[in-house]
Coordinates of C-alpha atoms (C1' of nucleotides) in Angstrom, one line a residue:
Chain A
M1 CA -20.0 0.7 -10.6
L2 CA -17.3 -1.9 -11.1
D3 CA -17.7 -4.7 -13.6
A4 CA -16.0 -8.2 -13.5
V5 CA -13.0 -7.0 -15.6
D6 CA -12.4 -4.1 -13.2
W7 CA -12.4 -6.5 -10.3
R8 CA -9.9 -8.8 -12.1
I9 CA -7.7 -5.8 -12.7
L10 CA -8.0 -4.8 -9.0
T11 CA -7.1 -8.3 -7.9
E12 CA -4.1 -8.5 -10.0
L13 CA -2.7 -5.1 -9.2
Q14 CA -3.3 -5.6 -5.5
A15 CA -1.3 -8.8 -5.6
D16 CA 1.4 -7.3 -7.8
G17 CA 1.4 -3.5 -8.1
R18 CA 4.3 -3.6 -10.6
L19 CA 2.6 -5.7 -13.2
S20 CA 3.1 -4.4 -16.7
Y21 CA 0.0 -3.4 -18.7
N22 CA 1.2 -6.0 -21.2
E23 CA 1.1 -8.9 -18.7
L24 CA -2.0 -7.5 -17.1
S25 CA -3.7 -7.4 -20.5
R26 CA -2.9 -11.0 -21.0
R27 CA -4.4 -12.0 -17.6
V28 CA -7.6 -10.2 -18.1
A29 CA -7.9 -11.0 -21.8
L30 CA -7.9 -7.4 -23.1
S31 CA -5.6 -5.4 -25.3
P32 CA -2.8 -3.4 -23.5
P33 CA -4.3 0.0 -24.3
A34 CA -7.7 -1.1 -23.2
V35 CA -6.4 -2.3 -19.8
A36 CA -4.3 0.8 -19.4
E37 CA -7.4 3.0 -19.9
R38 CA -9.3 0.9 -17.4
V39 CA -6.6 1.3 -14.8
R40 CA -6.4 5.1 -15.5
R41 CA -10.1 5.4 -14.9
L42 CA -9.9 3.4 -11.7
E43 CA -7.2 5.8 -10.5
E44 CA -9.2 8.8 -11.6
R45 CA -12.3 7.6 -9.8
G46 CA -10.4 7.1 -6.6
V47 CA -10.8 3.3 -6.5
I48 CA -7.1 2.8 -6.7
T49 CA -5.5 5.4 -4.3
G50 CA -1.9 4.5 -5.0
Y51 CA 0.8 1.8 -5.5
H52 CA 3.1 1.2 -2.6
A53 CA 6.1 -1.0 -2.0
H54 CA 5.6 -2.7 1.4
V55 CA 8.5 -2.7 3.7
D56 CA 9.1 -5.2 6.5
L57 CA 9.3 -3.3 9.7
D58 CA 11.7 -5.7 11.4
A59 CA 14.0 -5.6 8.4
V60 CA 14.4 -1.9 8.6
G61 CA 15.0 -1.8 12.4
L62 CA 11.5 -0.9 13.5
S63 CA 11.3 -3.8 16.0
V64 CA 8.8 -2.2 18.3
V65 CA 5.3 -2.0 16.9
A66 CA 2.2 -1.1 18.9
L67 CA -1.5 -0.2 18.7
V68 CA -2.1 3.0 20.7
Q69 CA -5.6 4.1 21.6
M70 CA -5.8 7.8 22.2
G71 CA -8.3 9.2 24.7
C72 CA -8.5 12.8 23.6
Y73 CA -11.0 15.4 22.7
G74 CA -11.4 19.1 22.5
P75 CA -8.7 21.6 21.3
L76 CA -5.8 19.4 22.4
C77 CA -7.1 16.4 20.4
L78 CA -4.3 14.7 18.4
L79 CA -6.5 14.9 15.3
R80 CA -6.3 18.7 15.4
D81 CA -2.5 18.8 15.6
E82 CA -1.0 18.7 12.1
A83 CA 2.6 18.5 13.4
A84 CA 1.8 15.6 15.7
L85 CA 0.0 13.7 12.9
A86 CA 3.1 14.2 10.7
R87 CA 5.3 12.2 13.1
P88 CA 6.9 9.4 11.0
E89 CA 6.4 6.8 13.8
I90 CA 2.6 6.9 13.1
L91 CA 2.1 4.3 10.3
R92 CA -1.7 4.3 10.3
L93 CA -4.4 6.2 12.1
Y94 CA -8.1 5.4 12.4
R95 CA -10.7 7.5 14.0
V96 CA -13.1 5.3 15.9
T97 CA -16.2 5.1 18.0
G98 CA -16.1 4.2 21.7
D99 CA -14.0 5.5 24.5
A100 CA -11.0 6.2 22.3
C101 CA -10.7 9.1 19.9
C102 CA -8.5 7.2 17.5
V103 CA -6.2 4.2 17.2
L104 CA -2.7 4.5 15.9
L105 CA -0.4 1.8 14.6
V106 CA 3.1 3.0 15.4
G107 CA 6.6 1.6 14.7
V108 CA 9.8 2.6 16.5
P109 CA 13.3 1.2 16.7
S110 CA 13.3 0.5 20.4
M111 CA 11.4 0.7 23.7
A112 CA 13.2 3.8 24.6
H113 CA 11.9 5.5 21.5
F114 CA 8.4 4.1 22.3
E115 CA 8.5 5.6 25.8
Q116 CA 9.4 9.0 24.2
L117 CA 6.6 8.7 21.7
I118 CA 4.0 7.9 24.4
D119 CA 5.2 10.8 26.5
D120 CA 4.8 13.1 23.5
L121 CA 1.3 11.7 22.6
A122 CA 0.3 12.2 26.3
D123 CA 0.2 16.0 25.5
H124 CA -3.0 15.4 23.6
G125 CA -4.8 12.8 25.8
R126 CA -4.3 9.6 27.6
P127 CA -2.6 7.0 25.4
S128 CA -3.3 3.3 26.0
S129 CA -0.9 0.9 24.3
T130 CA -1.0 -2.7 23.2
M131 CA 2.2 -4.2 21.8
V132 CA 2.0 -6.0 18.5
L133 CA 3.7 -9.4 18.9
S134 CA 3.4 -10.3 15.2
S135 CA 1.3 -9.6 12.1
P136 CA -0.2 -12.9 10.8
I137 CA -2.0 -10.8 8.2
P138 CA -0.1 -7.6 7.7
W139 CA -2.0 -6.8 4.6
R140 CA -4.7 -8.5 2.5
A141 CA -6.2 -7.5 -0.8
V142 CA -9.8 -6.3 -1.0
S143 CA -12.0 -8.8 -2.8
R144 CA -15.3 -8.4 -4.4
P145 CA -18.1 -8.4 -1.8
Q146 CA -20.7 -11.1 -2.1
A147 CA -23.5 -8.5 -2.2
E148 CA -22.4 -7.1 -5.5
R149 CA -22.2 -10.4 -7.4
Chain B
M1 CA 22.4 -2.7 6.7
L2 CA 20.7 -0.1 4.6
D3 CA 22.7 2.8 3.2
A4 CA 21.4 6.3 2.2
V5 CA 20.8 5.2 -1.4
D6 CA 18.7 2.2 -0.3
W7 CA 16.6 4.5 1.8
R8 CA 16.0 6.9 -1.1
I9 CA 14.9 3.9 -3.2
L10 CA 12.6 2.7 -0.4
T11 CA 11.1 6.2 -0.1
E12 CA 10.4 6.5 -3.8
L13 CA 9.0 3.0 -4.2
Q14 CA 6.8 3.3 -1.2
A15 CA 5.4 6.6 -2.6
D16 CA 5.0 5.1 -6.1
G17 CA 5.4 1.4 -6.5
R18 CA 5.0 1.5 -10.2
L19 CA 8.0 3.8 -10.9
S20 CA 10.1 2.5 -13.8
Y21 CA 13.7 1.7 -13.1
N22 CA 14.6 4.4 -15.5
E23 CA 12.7 7.1 -13.6
L24 CA 13.9 5.7 -10.3
S25 CA 17.5 5.8 -11.5
R26 CA 17.1 9.5 -12.3
R27 CA 15.7 10.2 -8.9
V28 CA 18.4 8.5 -7.0
A29 CA 21.2 9.5 -9.4
L30 CA 22.3 6.0 -10.4
S31 CA 22.3 4.0 -13.6
P32 CA 19.2 2.0 -14.4
P33 CA 20.9 -1.4 -14.0
A34 CA 22.5 -0.4 -10.7
V35 CA 19.2 0.7 -9.3
A36 CA 17.5 -2.5 -10.6
E37 CA 20.1 -4.6 -8.8
R38 CA 19.6 -2.6 -5.6
V39 CA 15.9 -3.2 -5.7
R40 CA 16.4 -6.9 -6.5
R41 CA 18.5 -7.2 -3.4
L42 CA 16.1 -5.3 -1.2
E43 CA 13.4 -7.8 -2.3
E44 CA 15.7 -10.8 -1.8
R45 CA 16.6 -9.6 1.7
G46 CA 13.0 -9.3 2.6
V47 CA 13.1 -5.6 3.1
I48 CA 10.6 -5.0 0.3
T49 CA 7.8 -7.7 0.8
G50 CA 5.7 -6.7 -2.2
Y51 CA 4.1 -4.1 -4.3
H52 CA 0.4 -3.5 -3.9
A53 CA -2.3 -1.3 -5.4
H54 CA -4.2 0.3 -2.6
V55 CA -8.0 0.3 -3.0
D56 CA -10.4 2.8 -1.4
L57 CA -12.8 0.7 0.8
D58 CA -15.7 3.1 0.4
A59 CA -15.2 3.2 -3.4
V60 CA -15.7 -0.5 -3.7
G61 CA -18.7 -0.7 -1.4
L62 CA -17.0 -1.7 1.8
S63 CA -18.7 1.0 3.8
V64 CA -18.5 -0.7 7.2
V65 CA -15.0 -0.9 8.6
A66 CA -14.2 -1.9 12.1
L67 CA -11.4 -2.9 14.5
V68 CA -12.3 -6.1 16.3
Q69 CA -10.5 -7.3 19.3
M70 CA -10.7 -11.1 19.8
G71 CA -10.6 -12.5 23.3
C72 CA -9.7 -16.1 22.5
Y73 CA -7.2 -18.7 23.6
G74 CA -6.7 -22.5 23.5
P75 CA -7.8 -24.8 20.8
L76 CA -10.7 -22.6 19.6
C77 CA -8.4 -19.6 19.1
L78 CA -9.0 -17.8 15.8
L79 CA -5.3 -18.0 15.1
R80 CA -5.5 -21.7 14.9
D81 CA -8.3 -21.8 12.4
E82 CA -6.9 -21.5 8.9
A83 CA -10.4 -21.3 7.3
A84 CA -11.4 -18.5 9.6
L85 CA -8.2 -16.5 8.9
A86 CA -8.9 -16.9 5.2
R87 CA -12.1 -14.9 5.4
P88 CA -11.8 -12.0 2.9
E89 CA -13.5 -9.6 5.3
I90 CA -10.3 -9.7 7.4
L91 CA -8.0 -7.0 5.9
R92 CA -5.3 -7.1 8.6
L93 CA -4.6 -9.1 11.7
Y94 CA -2.2 -8.3 14.5
R95 CA -1.4 -10.6 17.4
V96 CA -1.1 -8.4 20.5
T97 CA -0.4 -8.3 24.2
G98 CA -3.0 -7.6 26.8
D99 CA -6.5 -9.0 27.3
A100 CA -7.1 -9.5 23.6
C101 CA -5.6 -12.3 21.6
C102 CA -5.5 -10.4 18.4
V103 CA -6.9 -7.3 16.7
L104 CA -8.5 -7.5 13.3
L105 CA -9.3 -4.7 10.8
V106 CA -12.3 -5.9 8.9
G107 CA -14.3 -4.4 6.0
V108 CA -17.8 -5.4 5.0
P109 CA -20.6 -3.9 2.7
S110 CA -23.2 -3.4 5.4
M111 CA -24.1 -3.7 9.1
A112 CA -26.0 -6.9 8.3
H113 CA -22.8 -8.4 7.0
F114 CA -20.9 -7.1 10.0
E115 CA -23.4 -8.8 12.3
Q116 CA -23.0 -12.1 10.5
L117 CA -19.2 -11.8 10.7
I118 CA -19.2 -11.0 14.5
D119 CA -21.5 -14.0 15.0
D120 CA -19.0 -16.2 13.1
L121 CA -16.0 -14.8 15.0
A122 CA -17.8 -15.5 18.3
D123 CA -17.2 -19.2 17.7
H124 CA -13.6 -18.6 18.6
G125 CA -13.8 -16.2 21.5
R126 CA -15.5 -13.0 22.5
P127 CA -15.3 -10.3 19.8
S128 CA -15.2 -6.6 20.9
S129 CA -15.8 -4.2 18.1
T130 CA -14.9 -0.6 17.5
M131 CA -16.3 1.0 14.4
V132 CA -13.8 3.0 12.2
L133 CA -15.3 6.4 11.4
S134 CA -12.6 7.5 9.0
S135 CA -8.9 6.8 8.3
P136 CA -7.0 10.1 8.5
I137 CA -3.8 8.1 7.8
P138 CA -4.8 4.9 6.0
W139 CA -1.2 4.2 5.2
R140 CA 2.1 6.0 5.6
A141 CA 5.5 5.1 4.2
V142 CA 8.2 3.9 6.6
S143 CA 11.0 6.4 6.9
R144 CA 14.6 6.0 8.1
P145 CA 14.6 5.9 11.9
Q146 CA 16.7 8.6 13.7
A147 CA 18.8 5.9 15.5
E148 CA 20.3 4.8 12.2
R149 CA 21.4 8.2 10.9
Chain C
dA1 C1' -11.8 -1.7 -27.7
dA2 C1' -8.2 -3.2 -31.2
dT3 C1' -4.3 -2.2 -34.3
dG4 C1' 0.2 -0.4 -35.7
dA5 C1' 4.2 2.9 -35.3
dA6 C1' 7.3 5.7 -32.5
dA7 C1' 9.3 6.5 -28.1
dA8 C1' 10.6 4.7 -23.7
dC9 C1' 12.0 1.0 -21.0
dA10 C1' 14.1 -3.6 -19.1
dG11 C1' 17.5 -7.0 -19.0
dA12 C1' 22.0 -9.0 -20.4
dA13 C1' 26.6 -8.6 -21.6
dT14 C1' 30.6 -6.0 -21.3
dG15 C1' 33.8 -2.7 -19.6
dT16 C1' 35.4 0.6 -15.7
dT17 C1' 36.8 2.4 -11.2
Chain D
dA1 C1' 32.3 -5.4 -5.7
dA2 C1' 29.6 -1.8 -7.2
dC3 C1' 28.6 0.9 -10.9
dA4 C1' 28.3 2.7 -16.0
dT5 C1' 27.8 1.9 -20.9
dT6 C1' 25.9 -0.3 -24.7
dC7 C1' 22.9 -3.2 -27.2
dT8 C1' 18.7 -5.9 -28.1
dG9 C1' 14.1 -7.1 -27.4
dT10 C1' 9.8 -5.5 -24.9
dT11 C1' 6.7 -2.4 -23.4
dT12 C1' 4.2 1.8 -23.4
dT13 C1' 1.9 5.4 -25.6
dC14 C1' -0.6 7.7 -29.1
dA15 C1' -2.8 8.0 -33.4
dT16 C1' -6.2 5.9 -36.1
dT17 C1' -10.1 2.7 -37.3

DNA sequence: AATGAAAACAGAATGTT
DNA sequence: AACATTCTGTTTTCATT
């Protein structure tokens, strides 16, 4: 699947998504065209799904962050409502096992906005919220699993 | 705080973190040096916290993904153990209100690895796991809140 | 996968509103 | 103070080996 060079590339690009192919080629000891071709294939194969600038939620005024478990099923289920899923307050959404149908990470500017959001979500099923106090690990790079070494 | 141009820049760089300043300057109708300076200041102010390649978990063999709530407190609390927090299986960690101390998103190659991880986490408090079936919204860009417009 | 040439780009200095 | 223009050195891309 992925060889050692691919993993080194993934590690570097996860740490700094704006690395130039030139610099990347130095770090993985390959020529620039070779590394560019590797990256292109990682993208094509769906290993790299995109490059994203990460934005601090507090810094842009999204001071209320929460995990919301949705207890919904059947035709009203949140997952069947395209418009509801498109709401920008939803930052991530995971479908899960257990009592809940899915878990949402949401970010809003205020508790008043949060109340409104919960009311809207309640059209699809019972929302159960947990407030996020802080994010000690907001994001961490994926590293090579032991099993593959 | 952030004006309309800043938000256009944030939108573009969240969608494609590898955009050149040249291309970005075209999209936001500004000169390349002006846009580069804007980006530099967004980074300096902590609005943009980094640029990361996003990797598909399935594609790199992390087929078991779960949300783990940790019920822990006091000196054994997971949040006080640097070494435990450094485990690469932990992809995100949120400190939350409610019964749980924190919620972890973890990714491992197999159920056997997951069992081992849960056993290790149990040293700090009672872990309660929910398996992630799929991620309909694995990541979404932050957009300008209504309140600021 | 490496090399070399042409096009595109980044960064610094300077000038403009 | 924020932006545009210009210039120089890199970087990217594509052809070729």
